[in-house]
Amino acid sequence: MIKIYGKNCINEAIRGNVDSLKEVFIEESKVKEAQKFIAMLNDKKIKYSIKNKAFMDKEFLNKHQGYAAYRTDYKTYELEDFFKTKKCAKRLVILDGIQDPHNLGAILRSCDAFGIDGVILPKNRSVAITEVVAHVSTGAIEFVPICYVNSLANTIRLLKENNFWIVGTDASGDASFSDIDKKLNLAIIIGSEGFGMSKSILKDVDYLLSIPMVGHVNSLNASVSAGIVLHNLM
């Protein structure tokens, strides 16, 4: 079970998988403004409770904005699932060592916005799916499949066998966005917050992209980099 906060997250959970919600909580001060929301919960037969601010703050750590819920744990996928569906994945994101839940949540928002079919993370050196990730994603987590794998190197080899081109991202990259055929099946690697892409998988990329910059600071936050790269590869 996981806690989600905020009206937007709850609405997206209802849109994505209404059966995942076990109970919704509404702060009593919000009841008057929440009549349409409550009517929707009744229509969909979702259990809800009206609670005072003390309960909400204690249970949901002041992050709720008057709305929160208990949700079943998020489903994770196997890599093979991306190739078995009728609409096989065409765009995947590989996150190499992302450990900040805020970054993962923000990256999921970009993945949803720019049409990514799934996100792959290694089981080691990666953030788990937490309440913070869900909150920062503002509901995007409901629509972007997530897969944890044992080995990124093995995963990249399997992706290549399934006709994916691997796009790495690094400040030393010599490829530009215009070099890449947007019609290809692409797996885009975003490196960790502090160290970038692992050296062990650099040799496996087909393109190594860098983001052109003119400022004094030569690096960007991982989630910002992801947003720029995914937008340019739409």
Tab-separated table of C-alpha atoms in Angstrom:
chain	number	residue	atom	x	y	z
A	1	MET	CA	0.000	0.000	0.000
A	2	ILE	CA	1.205	3.503	-0.823
A	3	LYS	CA	-0.060	6.960	0.098
A	4	ILE	CA	-0.751	9.525	-2.617
A	5	TYR	CA	-1.412	13.192	-2.010
A	6	GLY	CA	-3.259	15.940	-3.805
A	7	LYS	CA	-6.405	16.090	-5.908
A	8	ASN	CA	-4.538	15.803	-9.238
A	9	CYS	CA	-2.781	12.583	-8.235
A	10	ILE	CA	-6.060	11.059	-7.093
A	11	ASN	CA	-7.857	12.089	-10.292
A	12	GLU	CA	-5.115	10.491	-12.411
A	13	ALA	CA	-5.244	7.318	-10.327
A	14	ILE	CA	-8.982	7.166	-11.017
A	15	ARG	CA	-8.359	7.677	-14.753
A	16	GLY	CA	-5.515	5.180	-14.863
A	17	ASN	CA	-6.755	2.390	-12.616
A	18	VAL	CA	-9.793	3.128	-10.484
A	19	ASP	CA	-9.531	-0.251	-8.731
A	20	SER	CA	-6.143	0.741	-7.315
A	21	LEU	CA	-7.698	3.194	-4.852
A	22	LYS	CA	-8.561	1.670	-1.485
A	23	GLU	CA	-9.790	4.798	0.282
A	24	VAL	CA	-9.815	8.541	-0.380
A	25	PHE	CA	-9.554	11.116	2.408
A	26	ILE	CA	-10.891	14.670	2.205
A	27	GLU	CA	-10.163	17.343	4.767
A	28	GLU	CA	-13.393	18.631	6.290
A	29	SER	CA	-12.556	22.216	5.341
A	30	LYS	CA	-12.605	21.160	1.659
A	31	VAL	CA	-16.009	19.473	1.648
A	32	LYS	CA	-17.935	22.489	0.331
A	33	GLU	CA	-15.630	22.970	-2.653
A	34	ALA	CA	-15.326	19.220	-3.245
A	35	GLN	CA	-18.952	18.421	-4.046
A	36	LYS	CA	-18.289	17.465	-7.687
A	37	PHE	CA	-15.275	15.415	-6.598
A	38	ILE	CA	-17.363	13.633	-3.943
A	39	ALA	CA	-20.134	13.004	-6.478
A	40	MET	CA	-17.570	11.370	-8.770
A	41	LEU	CA	-16.312	9.169	-5.919
A	42	ASN	CA	-19.890	8.102	-5.186
A	43	ASP	CA	-20.565	7.433	-8.875
A	44	LYS	CA	-17.483	5.228	-9.138
A	45	LYS	CA	-18.192	3.583	-5.789
A	46	ILE	CA	-14.844	4.631	-4.311
A	47	LYS	CA	-14.692	4.554	-0.531
A	48	TYR	CA	-13.951	7.944	1.049
A	49	SER	CA	-13.820	9.555	4.490
A	50	ILE	CA	-14.018	13.134	5.719
A	51	LYS	CA	-11.229	13.864	8.204
A	52	ASN	CA	-10.070	16.824	10.277
A	53	LYS	CA	-6.844	18.679	9.552
A	54	ALA	CA	-4.991	17.058	12.467
A	55	PHE	CA	-5.593	13.586	11.033
A	56	MET	CA	-4.633	14.647	7.504
A	57	ASP	CA	-1.427	16.364	8.621
A	58	LYS	CA	-0.365	13.431	10.772
A	59	GLU	CA	-1.185	10.732	8.222
A	60	PHE	CA	-0.025	12.574	5.100
A	61	LEU	CA	2.720	14.864	6.461
A	62	ASN	CA	1.279	18.250	5.460
A	63	LYS	CA	1.590	17.431	1.743
A	64	HIS	CA	-2.026	16.669	0.992
A	65	GLN	CA	-3.640	20.050	0.170
A	66	GLY	CA	-6.810	18.623	1.634
A	67	TYR	CA	-6.926	15.446	-0.487
A	68	ALA	CA	-5.131	12.111	-0.090
A	69	ALA	CA	-5.634	8.401	-0.612
A	70	TYR	CA	-4.406	4.903	0.040
A	71	ARG	CA	-3.433	3.185	-3.194
A	72	THR	CA	-2.219	-0.316	-3.970
A	73	ASP	CA	1.490	-0.562	-4.776
A	74	TYR	CA	2.360	0.418	-8.326
A	75	LYS	CA	2.748	-2.454	-10.757
A	76	THR	CA	6.160	-2.936	-12.326
A	77	TYR	CA	6.761	-4.686	-15.631
A	78	GLU	CA	9.172	-7.170	-17.158
A	79	LEU	CA	11.293	-6.035	-20.101
A	80	GLU	CA	9.615	-8.593	-22.354
A	81	ASP	CA	6.259	-6.928	-21.672
A	82	PHE	CA	7.346	-3.993	-23.822
A	83	PHE	CA	7.589	-6.293	-26.864
A	84	LYS	CA	4.519	-8.509	-26.345
A	85	THR	CA	1.658	-6.024	-26.473
A	86	LYS	CA	-0.305	-5.250	-29.624
A	87	LYS	CA	1.182	-1.757	-29.526
A	88	CYS	CA	4.833	-2.636	-29.018
A	89	ALA	CA	7.059	-0.046	-27.414
A	90	LYS	CA	8.802	2.356	-29.806
A	91	ARG	CA	10.339	4.793	-27.326
A	92	LEU	CA	11.936	3.765	-24.033
A	93	VAL	CA	13.953	5.639	-21.432
A	94	ILE	CA	16.762	3.960	-19.493
A	95	LEU	CA	17.666	5.661	-16.198
A	96	ASP	CA	21.212	4.783	-15.223
A	97	GLY	CA	21.575	5.240	-11.475
A	98	ILE	CA	18.869	7.836	-10.740
A	99	GLN	CA	18.575	7.856	-6.940
A	100	ASP	CA	16.671	11.072	-6.205
A	101	PRO	CA	12.897	10.444	-5.984
A	102	HIS	CA	12.202	14.039	-7.046
A	103	ASN	CA	14.190	13.481	-10.236
A	104	LEU	CA	12.408	10.219	-11.007
A	105	GLY	CA	9.006	11.835	-10.453
A	106	ALA	CA	9.886	14.772	-12.706
A	107	ILE	CA	11.310	12.469	-15.399
A	108	LEU	CA	8.077	10.452	-15.387
A	109	ARG	CA	6.179	13.684	-16.076
A	110	SER	CA	8.380	14.340	-19.106
A	111	CYS	CA	8.033	10.730	-20.259
A	112	ASP	CA	4.256	11.012	-20.172
A	113	ALA	CA	4.305	14.414	-21.893
A	114	PHE	CA	6.561	13.309	-24.746
A	115	GLY	CA	5.108	9.879	-25.518
A	116	ILE	CA	7.565	7.482	-23.894
A	117	ASP	CA	6.281	3.896	-23.793
A	118	GLY	CA	8.232	2.731	-20.744
A	119	VAL	CA	11.034	3.483	-18.280
A	120	ILE	CA	13.792	1.019	-17.378
A	121	LEU	CA	15.913	1.218	-14.219
A	122	PRO	CA	18.554	-1.128	-12.787
A	123	LYS	CA	17.544	-2.830	-9.549
A	124	ASN	CA	20.759	-1.657	-7.912
A	125	ARG	CA	21.657	2.035	-7.534
A	126	SER	CA	18.151	3.240	-8.369
A	127	VAL	CA	15.379	4.887	-6.412
A	128	ALA	CA	12.337	2.747	-5.654
A	129	ILE	CA	8.777	3.821	-6.436
A	130	THR	CA	7.958	5.874	-3.354
A	131	GLU	CA	5.249	8.274	-2.228
A	132	VAL	CA	7.538	11.172	-3.159
A	133	VAL	CA	7.983	9.807	-6.687
A	134	ALA	CA	4.218	9.479	-7.074
A	135	HIS	CA	3.587	12.973	-5.708
A	136	VAL	CA	6.193	14.718	-7.866
A	137	SER	CA	4.961	12.897	-10.980
A	138	THR	CA	1.508	14.498	-10.394
A	139	GLY	CA	-0.199	11.403	-11.776
A	140	ALA	CA	2.139	10.628	-14.704
A	141	ILE	CA	3.227	7.476	-12.886
A	142	GLU	CA	-0.229	6.030	-13.618
A	143	PHE	CA	0.475	6.034	-17.365
A	144	VAL	CA	4.198	5.289	-17.772
A	145	PRO	CA	5.131	1.602	-17.311
A	146	ILE	CA	8.230	1.063	-15.141
A	147	CYS	CA	10.587	-1.906	-15.362
A	148	TYR	CA	13.482	-2.815	-13.046
A	149	VAL	CA	16.226	-5.005	-14.544
A	150	ASN	CA	19.253	-6.858	-13.165
A	151	SER	CA	21.744	-5.677	-15.779
A	152	LEU	CA	21.650	-2.610	-18.022
A	153	ALA	CA	24.295	-4.123	-20.300
A	154	ASN	CA	22.195	-7.253	-20.895
A	155	THR	CA	19.087	-5.105	-21.297
A	156	ILE	CA	20.731	-2.972	-23.974
A	157	ARG	CA	21.777	-6.094	-25.881
A	158	LEU	CA	18.193	-7.394	-25.755
A	159	LEU	CA	16.858	-4.041	-26.934
A	160	LYS	CA	19.218	-4.099	-29.902
A	161	GLU	CA	17.990	-7.594	-30.760
A	162	ASN	CA	14.490	-6.080	-30.822
A	163	ASN	CA	15.483	-3.361	-33.301
A	164	PHE	CA	16.121	-0.515	-30.885
A	165	TRP	CA	18.805	2.102	-31.430
A	166	ILE	CA	20.516	3.182	-28.230
A	167	VAL	CA	20.913	6.906	-27.585
A	168	GLY	CA	23.329	7.874	-24.833
A	169	THR	CA	23.594	11.343	-23.298
A	170	ASP	CA	26.874	12.854	-22.169
A	171	ALA	CA	28.629	16.239	-22.226
A	172	SER	CA	31.306	14.662	-24.436
A	173	GLY	CA	28.775	13.442	-27.013
A	174	ASP	CA	29.398	14.269	-30.658
A	175	ALA	CA	25.895	13.580	-32.022
A	176	SER	CA	23.201	16.215	-32.449
A	177	PHE	CA	19.434	15.771	-32.391
A	178	SER	CA	19.276	16.244	-36.165
A	179	ASP	CA	21.530	13.200	-36.641
A	180	ILE	CA	18.877	10.833	-35.314
A	181	ASP	CA	16.013	9.531	-37.445
A	182	LYS	CA	12.932	10.157	-35.299
A	183	LYS	CA	11.175	7.180	-36.933
A	184	LEU	CA	13.598	4.683	-35.362
A	185	ASN	CA	12.804	2.670	-32.250
A	186	LEU	CA	14.839	4.549	-29.645
A	187	ALA	CA	16.033	3.727	-26.130
A	188	ILE	CA	17.382	6.908	-24.532
A	189	ILE	CA	19.793	6.661	-21.603
A	190	ILE	CA	19.779	9.369	-18.924
A	191	GLY	CA	22.733	9.161	-16.547
A	192	SER	CA	22.832	9.629	-12.794
A	193	GLU	CA	22.725	12.963	-10.991
A	194	GLY	CA	26.383	12.974	-10.025
A	195	PHE	CA	28.242	10.674	-12.413
A	196	GLY	CA	26.340	10.571	-15.686
A	197	MET	CA	26.234	7.391	-17.737
A	198	SER	CA	28.182	4.348	-16.606
A	199	LYS	CA	31.394	3.865	-18.551
A	200	SER	CA	30.561	0.178	-18.942
A	201	ILE	CA	27.622	0.916	-21.270
A	202	LEU	CA	29.090	3.843	-23.195
A	203	LYS	CA	30.550	1.408	-25.742
A	204	ASP	CA	27.086	0.038	-26.512
A	205	VAL	CA	25.411	3.276	-27.625
A	206	ASP	CA	24.664	4.013	-31.275
A	207	TYR	CA	24.486	7.764	-30.745
A	208	LEU	CA	26.035	9.845	-27.964
A	209	LEU	CA	24.105	13.087	-27.623
A	210	SER	CA	25.157	16.263	-25.890
A	211	ILE	CA	22.917	19.247	-25.148
A	212	PRO	CA	24.309	22.480	-26.617
A	213	MET	CA	24.805	25.058	-23.853
A	214	VAL	CA	26.277	28.565	-23.753
A	215	GLY	CA	26.214	29.347	-20.022
A	216	HIS	CA	28.913	29.143	-17.372
A	217	VAL	CA	27.627	25.942	-15.706
A	218	ASN	CA	28.284	22.923	-17.905
A	219	SER	CA	25.809	20.470	-16.432
A	220	LEU	CA	22.060	20.227	-15.918
A	221	ASN	CA	19.870	18.438	-13.414
A	222	ALA	CA	19.000	14.916	-14.647
A	223	SER	CA	15.281	15.634	-14.924
A	224	VAL	CA	15.900	18.891	-16.828
A	225	SER	CA	18.245	17.088	-19.222
A	226	ALA	CA	15.651	14.354	-19.727
A	227	GLY	CA	12.960	16.891	-20.571
A	228	ILE	CA	15.140	18.638	-23.161
A	229	VAL	CA	16.284	15.394	-24.788
A	230	LEU	CA	12.830	13.787	-24.932
A	231	HIS	CA	11.230	16.923	-26.337
A	232	ASN	CA	13.833	17.137	-29.107
A	233	LEU	CA	13.417	13.455	-29.980
A	234	MET	CA	9.607	13.529	-30.246
